[in-house]
Amino acid sequence: MQDSAYLKCIDPKCGLEYPINSVVVECEKGHLLDVKYKNKQPVNLKETFLKRRNPEGSIFNESGVWRFRELLNFCQIDTEDLEECSKYLVSLDGSEGRQSKPYHMSKAAEFVGLNSGNLWFQPEGYNPSGSFKDNGMASAVTHAKLVNAKKIVCASTGNTSASAGMFAANEGIECDVYIPKGQIAPGKLSQAYQFGAQIIEVEGNFDDALSQSLEDAKNSSGYTVNSINPFRIEGQKTIPFRALEYLEWDAPDWIVYPGGALGNTSSCGKAIMELYEWGWIKKIPRIAVINAEGASTLSDLYNGKFNGEELRWNNGNPNVELIEEYYSDLDKKGIRPKTKATAIQIGRPANILKGLRALDFTDGVATTVSDSEMLDGMSVIGLNGFDCEMASGASPAGVKKLIKEEIIKKDDIVVGILTGRQKDAMLPVDYHNNPQNRFANPPKK
Ligand SMILES: *Cc1c(COP(=O)(O)O)cnc(C)c1O
């Protein structure tokens, strides 16, 4: 079984490989890495996964991440041996991914303009730290443990630090979190404090915090758990796995994500590539990435809004100079990413190349929505009795826009991912106190 998993550079011209226990987030030429598996996983595991929904006392069956452990077995363990599982796999008592599955939401369906039966939303906010980040953090911290890391490090718009802090506290390892000062929701910041993480405030935005954390991690042998860590991507594959399982592996037409650093987009793309290659799904769902208007790097480049060229994966030869020119143009003009949805207020999406690969494989699309559209999206999810944060509101808002543009068709089956729970308590209060807002329900005086 040894060496059935390894790391490989995503650039086909480079293709450098590393053993699975390497502590690198990029190849020596600075390219992103993939976790690769030599063995194809048999389709009949679908029945095993389904059976584990009756966990029979095992937290690794209860966990919505580790229930699918054969499909992310980078530790190369005997997945049926529960003792081995508990030695290697990091889990918050089985709670990561446990509550997440797709739901029909009739008011959201009416808002976007689809039949309720065609539209699903999957709330990832019901993870233990309140966002989808727990899916990938369980697997990243598993790898951190495999390589005996003593400290994990991340930059964060809030939810990554909450998740990293939670797992670090539970595993008894240190955690440093770099946050853009004054730009993260109080509910997220307070979690990082609560879990005992060391907070480092960075003057600037998330992009600045990320470069500083990567630099410091190198110098202090910290283990980086941002989504450029390929093991984060492995755990986040279980988000589409759960959606697909509930749809009996009959792929929807669309999977829709808010887009920030594009870790989710990348992991969904990788999940679909592997499942398709292994014959688990017959159809390739299309990925739609929804950027905020004020932080629209992917959408701008993909749709040719910068210098007229539509940026594509191009068989592993994307025009990286175009991306660099876009970034220097932003710097030159002093444009900083700006949206009230701070979770996706990111100008330099670290996973942009993996994101392009995902869009290429799935014939995906990228678009933008405004802050007020996201707030409406967030609010209509609330009216179905589900709770999500503003960035997650990009999913319903994006579906609505793509239907209006007839990119998503009226009879398409759509799964939207709701990335996180509401942690900015005043946002809904302010929204509902302004009668001009579409779903406002102001208090009676
Ligand atoms: C991190 C985060 C995002 C952005 O996800 P990426 O994988 O970085 O694109 C979106 N919404 C919420 C709530 C988040 O916490």
GROMACS .gro file of C-alpha atoms and ligand atoms in nm:
model
  460
    1MET     CA    1   0.000   0.000   0.000
    2GLN     CA    2   0.294   0.239   0.058
    3ASP     CA    3   0.320   0.529  -0.185
    4SER     CA    4  -0.022   0.485  -0.338
    5ALA     CA    5  -0.063   0.857  -0.264
    6TYR     CA    6   0.183   1.133  -0.350
    7LEU     CA    7   0.199   1.502  -0.434
    8LYS     CA    8   0.228   1.629  -0.790
    9CYS     CA    9   0.269   1.974  -0.939
   10ILE     CA   10  -0.041   2.085  -1.132
   11ASP     CA   11   0.164   2.235  -1.414
   12PRO     CA   12   0.191   1.961  -1.680
   13LYS     CA   13   0.518   2.109  -1.811
   14CYS     CA   14   0.669   2.084  -1.463
   15GLY     CA   15   0.503   1.779  -1.307
   16LEU     CA   16   0.741   1.756  -1.010
   17GLU     CA   17   0.643   1.487  -0.759
   18TYR     CA   18   0.691   1.473  -0.382
   19PRO     CA   19   0.629   1.206  -0.120
   20ILE     CA   20   0.304   1.240   0.074
   21ASN     CA   21   0.481   1.331   0.398
   22SER     CA   22   0.645   1.642   0.250
   23VAL     CA   23   0.568   1.974   0.415
   24VAL     CA   24   0.533   2.183   0.102
   25VAL     CA   25   0.240   2.384  -0.027
   26GLU     CA   26   0.398   2.445  -0.367
   27CYS     CA   27   0.660   2.280  -0.588
   28GLU     CA   28   1.011   2.422  -0.595
   29LYS     CA   29   0.916   2.633  -0.895
   30GLY     CA   30   0.629   2.787  -0.701
   31HIS     CA   31   0.336   2.596  -0.857
   32LEU     CA   32   0.037   2.454  -0.671
   33LEU     CA   33   0.030   2.084  -0.584
   34ASP     CA   34  -0.231   1.809  -0.607
   35VAL     CA   35  -0.269   1.504  -0.390
   36LYS     CA   36  -0.269   1.212  -0.636
   37TYR     CA   37  -0.383   0.854  -0.586
   38LYS     CA   38  -0.247   0.563  -0.786
   39ASN     CA   39  -0.545   0.338  -0.726
   40LYS     CA   40  -0.885   0.383  -0.881
   41GLN     CA   41  -1.160   0.355  -0.618
   42PRO     CA   42  -1.436   0.103  -0.693
   43VAL     CA   43  -1.792   0.227  -0.749
   44ASN     CA   44  -1.936  -0.020  -0.496
   45LEU     CA   45  -1.792   0.197  -0.216
   46LYS     CA   46  -2.113   0.398  -0.265
   47GLU     CA   47  -2.290   0.126  -0.065
   48THR     CA   48  -2.026   0.139   0.209
   49PHE     CA   49  -2.071   0.516   0.240
   50LEU     CA   50  -2.446   0.481   0.257
   51LYS     CA   51  -2.422   0.211   0.526
   52ARG     CA   52  -2.198   0.436   0.735
   53ARG     CA   53  -2.485   0.685   0.766
   54ASN     CA   54  -2.580   0.447   1.042
   55PRO     CA   55  -2.249   0.509   1.220
   56GLU     CA   56  -2.270   0.217   1.465
   57GLY     CA   57  -2.069   0.403   1.724
   58SER     CA   58  -1.780   0.512   1.505
   59ILE     CA   59  -1.702   0.884   1.485
   60PHE     CA   60  -1.530   0.819   1.151
   61ASN     CA   61  -1.860   0.701   1.008
   62GLU     CA   62  -2.046   0.987   1.174
   63SER     CA   63  -1.809   1.243   1.026
   64GLY     CA   64  -1.930   1.380   0.693
   65VAL     CA   65  -1.565   1.399   0.591
   66TRP     CA   66  -1.425   1.065   0.705
   67ARG     CA   67  -1.734   0.870   0.601
   68PHE     CA   68  -1.577   0.905   0.255
   69ARG     CA   69  -1.226   0.823   0.379
   70GLU     CA   70  -1.136   0.586   0.095
   71LEU     CA   71  -1.159   0.882  -0.147
   72LEU     CA   72  -0.906   1.089   0.049
   73ASN     CA   73  -0.686   0.820   0.192
   74PHE     CA   74  -0.360   1.013   0.173
   75CYS     CA   75  -0.253   0.857   0.507
   76GLN     CA   76  -0.269   0.522   0.326
   77ILE     CA   77  -0.429   0.344   0.617
   78ASP     CA   78  -0.656   0.043   0.639
   79THR     CA   79  -0.981   0.241   0.629
   80GLU     CA   80  -1.185  -0.039   0.789
   81ASP     CA   81  -0.950  -0.056   1.088
   82LEU     CA   82  -1.107   0.191   1.331
   83GLU     CA   83  -0.808   0.184   1.561
   84GLU     CA   84  -0.586   0.294   1.278
   85CYS     CA   85  -0.841   0.559   1.187
   86SER     CA   86  -0.832   0.705   1.536
   87LYS     CA   87  -0.452   0.705   1.533
   88TYR     CA   88  -0.433   0.907   1.211
   89LEU     CA   89  -0.754   1.090   1.126
   90VAL     CA   90  -0.832   1.423   1.293
   91SER     CA   91  -1.196   1.465   1.382
   92LEU     CA   92  -1.392   1.682   1.621
   93ASP     CA   93  -1.576   1.380   1.755
   94GLY     CA   94  -1.728   1.310   1.414
   95SER     CA   95  -1.893   1.650   1.382
   96GLU     CA   96  -1.719   1.793   1.072
   97GLY     CA   97  -1.954   1.767   0.775
   98ARG     CA   98  -2.201   1.562   0.978
   99GLN     CA   99  -2.499   1.797   0.953
  100SER     CA  100  -2.448   1.892   0.594
  101LYS     CA  101  -2.671   1.773   0.312
  102PRO     CA  102  -2.871   1.945   0.042
  103TYR     CA  103  -3.220   2.076   0.121
  104HIS     CA  104  -3.503   2.211  -0.090
  105MET     CA  105  -3.592   2.569   0.008
  106SER     CA  106  -3.918   2.687  -0.144
  107LYS     CA  107  -3.883   3.061  -0.080
  108ALA     CA  108  -3.531   3.064  -0.217
  109ALA     CA  109  -3.657   2.873  -0.522
  110GLU     CA  110  -3.925   3.136  -0.579
  111PHE     CA  111  -3.663   3.411  -0.538
  112VAL     CA  112  -3.428   3.265  -0.800
  113GLY     CA  113  -3.706   3.152  -1.035
  114LEU     CA  114  -3.678   2.772  -1.031
  115ASN     CA  115  -3.919   2.497  -0.930
  116SER     CA  116  -3.848   2.405  -0.571
  117GLY     CA  117  -3.787   2.043  -0.675
  118ASN     CA  118  -3.502   2.148  -0.904
  119LEU     CA  119  -3.311   2.355  -0.652
  120TRP     CA  120  -3.108   2.244  -0.352
  121PHE     CA  121  -2.902   2.440  -0.105
  122GLN     CA  122  -2.644   2.275   0.116
  123PRO     CA  123  -2.576   2.462   0.442
  124GLU     CA  124  -2.212   2.411   0.538
  125GLY     CA  125  -2.257   2.663   0.818
  126TYR     CA  126  -2.377   2.379   1.040
  127ASN     CA  127  -2.022   2.256   1.078
  128PRO     CA  128  -1.881   2.272   1.434
  129SER     CA  129  -1.698   2.603   1.383
  130GLY     CA  130  -1.975   2.738   1.160
  131SER     CA  131  -1.836   2.713   0.807
  132PHE     CA  132  -1.737   2.471   0.532
  133LYS     CA  133  -1.373   2.529   0.632
  134ASP     CA  134  -1.403   2.243   0.887
  135ASN     CA  135  -1.424   1.989   0.603
  136GLY     CA  136  -1.081   2.085   0.476
  137MET     CA  137  -0.932   2.166   0.814
  138ALA     CA  138  -0.999   1.812   0.942
  139SER     CA  139  -0.790   1.674   0.655
  140ALA     CA  140  -0.520   1.945   0.665
  141VAL     CA  141  -0.466   1.898   1.040
  142THR     CA  142  -0.459   1.521   0.979
  143HIS     CA  143  -0.164   1.581   0.747
  144ALA     CA  144  -0.008   1.824   0.996
  145LYS     CA  145  -0.018   1.544   1.253
  146LEU     CA  146   0.124   1.294   1.003
  147VAL     CA  147   0.431   1.516   0.962
  148ASN     CA  148   0.451   1.593   1.337
  149ALA     CA  149   0.386   1.965   1.298
  150LYS     CA  150   0.377   2.150   1.631
  151LYS     CA  151   0.214   2.466   1.502
  152ILE     CA  152  -0.039   2.540   1.231
  153VAL     CA  153  -0.050   2.882   1.065
  154CYS     CA  154  -0.308   3.056   0.850
  155ALA     CA  155  -0.421   3.388   0.713
  156SER     CA  156  -0.792   3.434   0.734
  157THR     CA  157  -1.094   3.643   0.651
  158GLY     CA  158  -1.232   3.486   0.970
  159ASN     CA  159  -1.368   3.138   0.914
  160THR     CA  160  -1.033   2.971   0.843
  161SER     CA  161  -0.896   3.101   1.173
  162ALA     CA  162  -1.206   2.985   1.363
  163SER     CA  163  -1.173   2.639   1.214
  164ALA     CA  164  -0.794   2.614   1.252
  165GLY     CA  165  -0.817   2.740   1.612
  166MET     CA  166  -1.085   2.485   1.695
  167PHE     CA  167  -0.897   2.183   1.560
  168ALA     CA  168  -0.565   2.304   1.703
  169ALA     CA  169  -0.719   2.340   2.049
  170ASN     CA  170  -0.872   1.995   2.024
  171GLU     CA  171  -0.545   1.836   1.911
  172GLY     CA  172  -0.329   2.032   2.156
  173ILE     CA  173  -0.113   2.204   1.895
  174GLU     CA  174  -0.034   2.574   1.855
  175CYS     CA  175  -0.210   2.796   1.607
  176ASP     CA  176  -0.109   3.136   1.465
  177VAL     CA  177  -0.370   3.330   1.269
  178TYR     CA  178  -0.300   3.635   1.054
  179ILE     CA  179  -0.597   3.861   1.007
  180PRO     CA  180  -0.648   4.187   0.819
  181LYS     CA  181  -0.696   4.432   1.106
  182GLY     CA  182  -1.052   4.556   1.145
  183GLN     CA  183  -1.181   4.362   0.846
  184ILE     CA  184  -1.321   4.043   0.988
  185ALA     CA  185  -1.661   3.980   1.141
  186PRO     CA  186  -1.655   4.005   1.524
  187GLY     CA  187  -1.820   3.664   1.558
  188LYS     CA  188  -1.529   3.503   1.374
  189LEU     CA  189  -1.255   3.696   1.552
  190SER     CA  190  -1.402   3.604   1.889
  191GLN     CA  191  -1.386   3.234   1.799
  192ALA     CA  192  -1.012   3.256   1.728
  193TYR     CA  193  -0.960   3.416   2.072
  194GLN     CA  194  -1.191   3.169   2.238
  195PHE     CA  195  -1.000   2.871   2.096
  196GLY     CA  196  -0.673   3.013   2.224
  197ALA     CA  197  -0.514   3.091   1.887
  198GLN     CA  198  -0.239   3.352   1.868
  199ILE     CA  199  -0.375   3.640   1.663
  200ILE     CA  200  -0.143   3.849   1.449
  201GLU     CA  201  -0.305   4.165   1.316
  202VAL     CA  202  -0.183   4.274   0.974
  203GLU     CA  203  -0.224   4.628   0.844
  204GLY     CA  204  -0.377   4.575   0.502
  205ASN     CA  205  -0.619   4.326   0.349
  206PHE     CA  206  -0.644   3.948   0.333
  207ASP     CA  207  -0.397   3.926   0.045
  208ASP     CA  208  -0.136   4.105   0.259
  209ALA     CA  209  -0.212   3.882   0.558
  210LEU     CA  210  -0.162   3.571   0.343
  211SER     CA  211   0.177   3.677   0.212
  212GLN     CA  212   0.296   3.763   0.561
  213SER     CA  213   0.173   3.433   0.708
  214LEU     CA  214   0.340   3.230   0.431
  215GLU     CA  215   0.665   3.415   0.490
  216ASP     CA  216   0.652   3.368   0.868
  217ALA     CA  217   0.551   3.002   0.836
  218LYS     CA  218   0.869   2.935   0.638
  219ASN     CA  219   1.086   3.104   0.898
  220SER     CA  220   0.923   2.951   1.205
  221SER     CA  221   0.854   2.600   1.063
  222GLY     CA  222   0.482   2.657   1.093
  223TYR     CA  223   0.248   2.433   0.897
  224THR     CA  224   0.027   2.638   0.660
  225VAL     CA  225  -0.341   2.543   0.656
  226ASN     CA  226  -0.471   2.793   0.399
  227SER     CA  227  -0.641   2.644   0.097
  228ILE     CA  228  -0.318   2.642  -0.105
  229ASN     CA  229  -0.246   2.342   0.120
  230PRO     CA  230  -0.345   2.051  -0.108
  231PHE     CA  231  -0.475   1.850   0.190
  232ARG     CA  232  -0.739   2.118   0.261
  233ILE     CA  233  -0.868   2.055  -0.089
  234GLU     CA  234  -0.900   1.680  -0.018
  235GLY     CA  235  -1.135   1.730   0.277
  236GLN     CA  236  -1.344   1.984   0.089
  237LYS     CA  237  -1.410   1.728  -0.185
  238THR     CA  238  -1.661   1.578   0.058
  239ILE     CA  239  -1.890   1.881   0.009
  240PRO     CA  240  -1.979   1.770  -0.346
  241PHE     CA  241  -1.959   1.404  -0.234
  242ARG     CA  242  -2.242   1.461   0.015
  243ALA     CA  243  -2.448   1.653  -0.239
  244LEU     CA  244  -2.400   1.381  -0.499
  245GLU     CA  245  -2.477   1.103  -0.255
  246TYR     CA  246  -2.810   1.264  -0.162
  247LEU     CA  247  -2.886   1.292  -0.534
  248GLU     CA  248  -2.804   0.919  -0.564
  249TRP     CA  249  -2.487   1.007  -0.758
  250ASP     CA  250  -2.702   1.142  -1.039
  251ALA     CA  251  -2.507   1.464  -1.096
  252PRO     CA  252  -2.700   1.793  -1.101
  253ASP     CA  253  -2.660   2.032  -1.393
  254TRP     CA  254  -2.493   2.294  -1.174
  255ILE     CA  255  -2.300   2.330  -0.850
  256VAL     CA  256  -2.278   2.691  -0.738
  257TYR     CA  257  -2.021   2.841  -0.500
  258PRO     CA  258  -1.929   3.186  -0.374
  259GLY     CA  259  -1.572   3.249  -0.491
  260GLY     CA  260  -1.296   3.384  -0.265
  261ALA     CA  261  -0.953   3.219  -0.271
  262LEU     CA  262  -1.115   2.949  -0.491
  263GLY     CA  263  -1.030   2.654  -0.266
  264ASN     CA  264  -1.387   2.530  -0.287
  265THR     CA  265  -1.399   2.568  -0.663
  266SER     CA  266  -1.072   2.375  -0.688
  267SER     CA  267  -1.185   2.095  -0.461
  268CYS     CA  268  -1.518   2.058  -0.638
  269GLY     CA  269  -1.335   2.038  -0.971
  270LYS     CA  270  -1.093   1.777  -0.838
  271ALA     CA  271  -1.376   1.572  -0.687
  272ILE     CA  272  -1.564   1.572  -1.015
  273MET     CA  273  -1.253   1.487  -1.219
  274GLU     CA  274  -1.177   1.188  -0.996
  275LEU     CA  275  -1.535   1.061  -0.977
  276TYR     CA  276  -1.576   1.090  -1.353
  277GLU     CA  277  -1.247   0.917  -1.423
  278TRP     CA  278  -1.336   0.636  -1.182
  279GLY     CA  279  -1.680   0.591  -1.339
  280TRP     CA  280  -1.876   0.706  -1.033
  281ILE     CA  281  -2.072   0.972  -1.223
  282LYS     CA  282  -2.181   0.966  -1.584
  283LYS     CA  283  -2.245   1.337  -1.622
  284ILE     CA  284  -2.017   1.629  -1.543
  285PRO     CA  285  -2.199   1.900  -1.347
  286ARG     CA  286  -2.106   2.257  -1.440
  287ILE     CA  287  -1.949   2.476  -1.170
  288ALA     CA  288  -2.066   2.836  -1.133
  289VAL     CA  289  -1.841   3.065  -0.928
  290ILE     CA  290  -2.000   3.380  -0.789
  291ASN     CA  291  -1.766   3.668  -0.705
  292ALA     CA  292  -1.863   3.988  -0.527
  293GLU     CA  293  -1.868   4.287  -0.763
  294GLY     CA  294  -1.603   4.448  -0.544
  295ALA     CA  295  -1.370   4.145  -0.552
  296SER     CA  296  -1.412   4.006  -0.902
  297THR     CA  297  -1.068   3.887  -1.015
  298LEU     CA  298  -1.179   3.548  -1.148
  299SER     CA  299  -1.492   3.679  -1.314
  300ASP     CA  300  -1.306   3.971  -1.476
  301LEU     CA  301  -1.027   3.755  -1.615
  302TYR     CA  302  -1.246   3.460  -1.717
  303ASN     CA  303  -1.493   3.682  -1.899
  304GLY     CA  304  -1.232   3.887  -2.082
  305LYS     CA  305  -1.306   4.209  -1.896
  306PHE     CA  306  -0.935   4.283  -1.866
  307ASN     CA  307  -0.740   4.343  -2.189
  308GLY     CA  308  -1.011   4.156  -2.381
  309GLU     CA  309  -0.861   3.808  -2.338
  310GLU     CA  310  -1.072   3.534  -2.178
  311LEU     CA  311  -0.834   3.364  -1.936
  312ARG     CA  312  -0.851   2.984  -1.965
  313TRP     CA  313  -0.671   2.679  -1.823
  314ASN     CA  314  -0.564   2.610  -2.182
  315ASN     CA  315  -0.441   2.251  -2.124
  316GLY     CA  316  -0.222   2.362  -1.837
  317ASN     CA  317  -0.080   2.665  -2.019
  318PRO     CA  318  -0.288   2.950  -1.879
  319ASN     CA  319  -0.171   3.301  -1.958
  320VAL     CA  320  -0.018   3.372  -1.617
  321GLU     CA  321   0.126   3.702  -1.739
  322LEU     CA  322  -0.230   3.825  -1.786
  323ILE     CA  323  -0.301   3.751  -1.419
  324GLU     CA  324   0.015   3.937  -1.313
  325GLU     CA  325  -0.079   4.233  -1.533
  326TYR     CA  326  -0.425   4.237  -1.377
  327TYR     CA  327  -0.274   4.247  -1.028
  328SER     CA  328  -0.027   4.525  -1.113
  329ASP     CA  329  -0.309   4.719  -1.274
  330LEU     CA  330  -0.509   4.691  -0.948
  331ASP     CA  331  -0.203   4.809  -0.752
  332LYS     CA  332  -0.133   5.093  -0.993
  333LYS     CA  333  -0.489   5.219  -0.968
  334GLY     CA  334  -0.495   5.165  -0.592
  335ILE     CA  335  -0.795   4.934  -0.619
  336ARG     CA  336  -0.844   4.719  -0.308
  337PRO     CA  337  -1.104   4.441  -0.298
  338LYS     CA  338  -1.417   4.585  -0.140
  339THR     CA  339  -1.736   4.412  -0.029
  340LYS     CA  340  -1.927   4.383   0.296
  341ALA     CA  341  -1.909   4.006   0.241
  342THR     CA  342  -1.564   3.993   0.398
  343ALA     CA  343  -1.529   3.615   0.352
  344ILE     CA  344  -1.488   3.671  -0.021
  345GLN     CA  345  -1.312   4.007  -0.009
  346ILE     CA  346  -1.007   3.867  -0.185
  347GLY     CA  347  -0.825   4.027  -0.477
  348ARG     CA  348  -0.558   3.762  -0.539
  349PRO     CA  349  -0.726   3.421  -0.527
  350ALA     CA  350  -0.440   3.188  -0.435
  351ASN     CA  351  -0.600   2.891  -0.612
  352ILE     CA  352  -0.683   3.071  -0.936
  353LEU     CA  353  -0.504   2.816  -1.155
  354LYS     CA  354  -0.678   2.519  -0.995
  355GLY     CA  355  -0.999   2.719  -1.024
  356LEU     CA  356  -0.943   2.764  -1.398
  357ARG     CA  357  -0.876   2.392  -1.433
  358ALA     CA  358  -1.205   2.318  -1.252
  359LEU     CA  359  -1.399   2.554  -1.478
  360ASP     CA  360  -1.234   2.402  -1.784
  361PHE     CA  361  -1.319   2.043  -1.689
  362THR     CA  362  -1.677   2.126  -1.598
  363ASP     CA  363  -1.753   2.386  -1.867
  364GLY     CA  364  -1.805   2.626  -1.579
  365VAL     CA  365  -1.895   2.993  -1.558
  366ALA     CA  366  -1.796   3.286  -1.337
  367THR     CA  367  -2.002   3.593  -1.263
  368THR     CA  368  -2.051   3.866  -1.004
  369VAL     CA  369  -2.329   3.986  -0.775
  370SER     CA  370  -2.365   4.310  -0.582
  371ASP     CA  371  -2.363   4.346  -0.205
  372SER     CA  372  -2.735   4.416  -0.198
  373GLU     CA  373  -2.806   4.106  -0.408
  374MET     CA  374  -2.602   3.897  -0.162
  375LEU     CA  375  -2.794   4.044   0.132
  376ASP     CA  376  -3.124   3.953  -0.037
  377GLY     CA  377  -2.987   3.603  -0.099
  378MET     CA  378  -2.879   3.568   0.262
  379SER     CA  379  -3.217   3.692   0.383
  380VAL     CA  380  -3.429   3.462   0.167
  381ILE     CA  381  -3.231   3.162   0.294
  382GLY     CA  382  -3.324   3.281   0.643
  383LEU     CA  383  -3.692   3.285   0.551
  384ASN     CA  384  -3.667   2.911   0.485
  385GLY     CA  385  -3.547   2.859   0.840
  386PHE     CA  386  -3.179   2.824   0.747
  387ASP     CA  387  -2.904   3.050   0.859
  388CYS     CA  388  -2.618   3.171   0.640
  389GLU     CA  389  -2.374   3.459   0.618
  390MET     CA  390  -2.357   3.731   0.356
  391ALA     CA  391  -2.090   3.567   0.138
  392SER     CA  392  -2.306   3.255   0.120
  393GLY     CA  393  -2.589   3.475  -0.010
  394ALA     CA  394  -2.384   3.489  -0.330
  395SER     CA  395  -2.509   3.137  -0.411
  396PRO     CA  396  -2.882   3.216  -0.435
  397ALA     CA  397  -2.806   3.562  -0.578
  398GLY     CA  398  -2.580   3.408  -0.842
  399VAL     CA  399  -2.832   3.140  -0.937
  400LYS     CA  400  -3.094   3.411  -0.979
  401LYS     CA  401  -2.868   3.614  -1.205
  402LEU     CA  402  -2.763   3.315  -1.417
  403ILE     CA  403  -3.127   3.214  -1.465
  404LYS     CA  404  -3.215   3.566  -1.574
  405GLU     CA  405  -2.930   3.551  -1.824
  406GLU     CA  406  -3.061   3.209  -1.938
  407ILE     CA  407  -2.726   3.046  -1.864
  408ILE     CA  408  -2.897   2.826  -1.607
  409LYS     CA  409  -3.213   2.689  -1.774
  410LYS     CA  410  -3.552   2.666  -1.606
  411ASP     CA  411  -3.549   2.286  -1.591
  412ASP     CA  412  -3.187   2.250  -1.477
  413ILE     CA  413  -3.109   2.081  -1.147
  414VAL     CA  414  -2.901   2.315  -0.929
  415VAL     CA  415  -2.713   2.267  -0.602
  416GLY     CA  416  -2.597   2.587  -0.430
  417ILE     CA  417  -2.346   2.573  -0.146
  418LEU     CA  418  -2.411   2.791   0.158
  419THR     CA  419  -2.058   2.830   0.288
  420GLY     CA  420  -2.105   2.963   0.641
  421ARG     CA  421  -2.334   3.051   0.929
  422GLN     CA  422  -2.421   3.411   1.021
  423LYS     CA  423  -2.147   3.549   1.246
  424ASP     CA  424  -2.210   3.918   1.190
  425ALA     CA  425  -2.510   3.965   1.415
  426MET     CA  426  -2.586   4.325   1.315
  427LEU     CA  427  -2.607   4.253   0.943
  428PRO     CA  428  -2.960   4.101   0.948
  429VAL     CA  429  -3.071   4.357   1.210
  430ASP     CA  430  -2.963   4.645   0.986
  431TYR     CA  431  -3.110   4.475   0.680
  432HIS     CA  432  -3.453   4.430   0.836
  433ASN     CA  433  -3.464   4.779   0.980
  434ASN     CA  434  -3.435   4.933   0.636
  435PRO     CA  435  -3.782   4.904   0.478
  436GLN     CA  436  -3.630   4.952   0.135
  437ASN     CA  437  -3.474   4.610   0.140
  438ARG     CA  438  -3.662   4.344  -0.053
  439PHE     CA  439  -3.727   4.107   0.237
  440ALA     CA  440  -3.718   4.369   0.515
  441ASN     CA  441  -3.944   4.300   0.811
  442PRO     CA  442  -3.895   4.606   1.035
  443PRO     CA  443  -4.000   4.595   1.400
  444LYS     CA  444  -4.337   4.734   1.510
  445LYS     CA  445  -4.310   5.053   1.720
  446LIG     C1  446  -1.375   3.102   0.300
  446LIG     C2  447  -1.511   3.136   0.265
  446LIG     C3  448  -1.552   3.157   0.132
  446LIG     C4  449  -1.454   3.153   0.019
  446LIG     O1  450  -1.420   3.022  -0.019
  446LIG     P1  451  -1.296   2.993  -0.114
  446LIG     O2  452  -1.279   2.848  -0.110
  446LIG     O3  453  -1.180   3.067  -0.056
  446LIG     O4  454  -1.331   3.045  -0.250
  446LIG     C5  455  -1.684   3.181   0.106
  446LIG     N1  456  -1.775   3.188   0.206
  446LIG     C6  457  -1.741   3.169   0.334
  446LIG     C7  458  -1.845   3.180   0.439
  446LIG     C8  459  -1.608   3.144   0.368
  446LIG     O5  460  -1.576   3.127   0.496
   0.00000   0.00000   0.00000
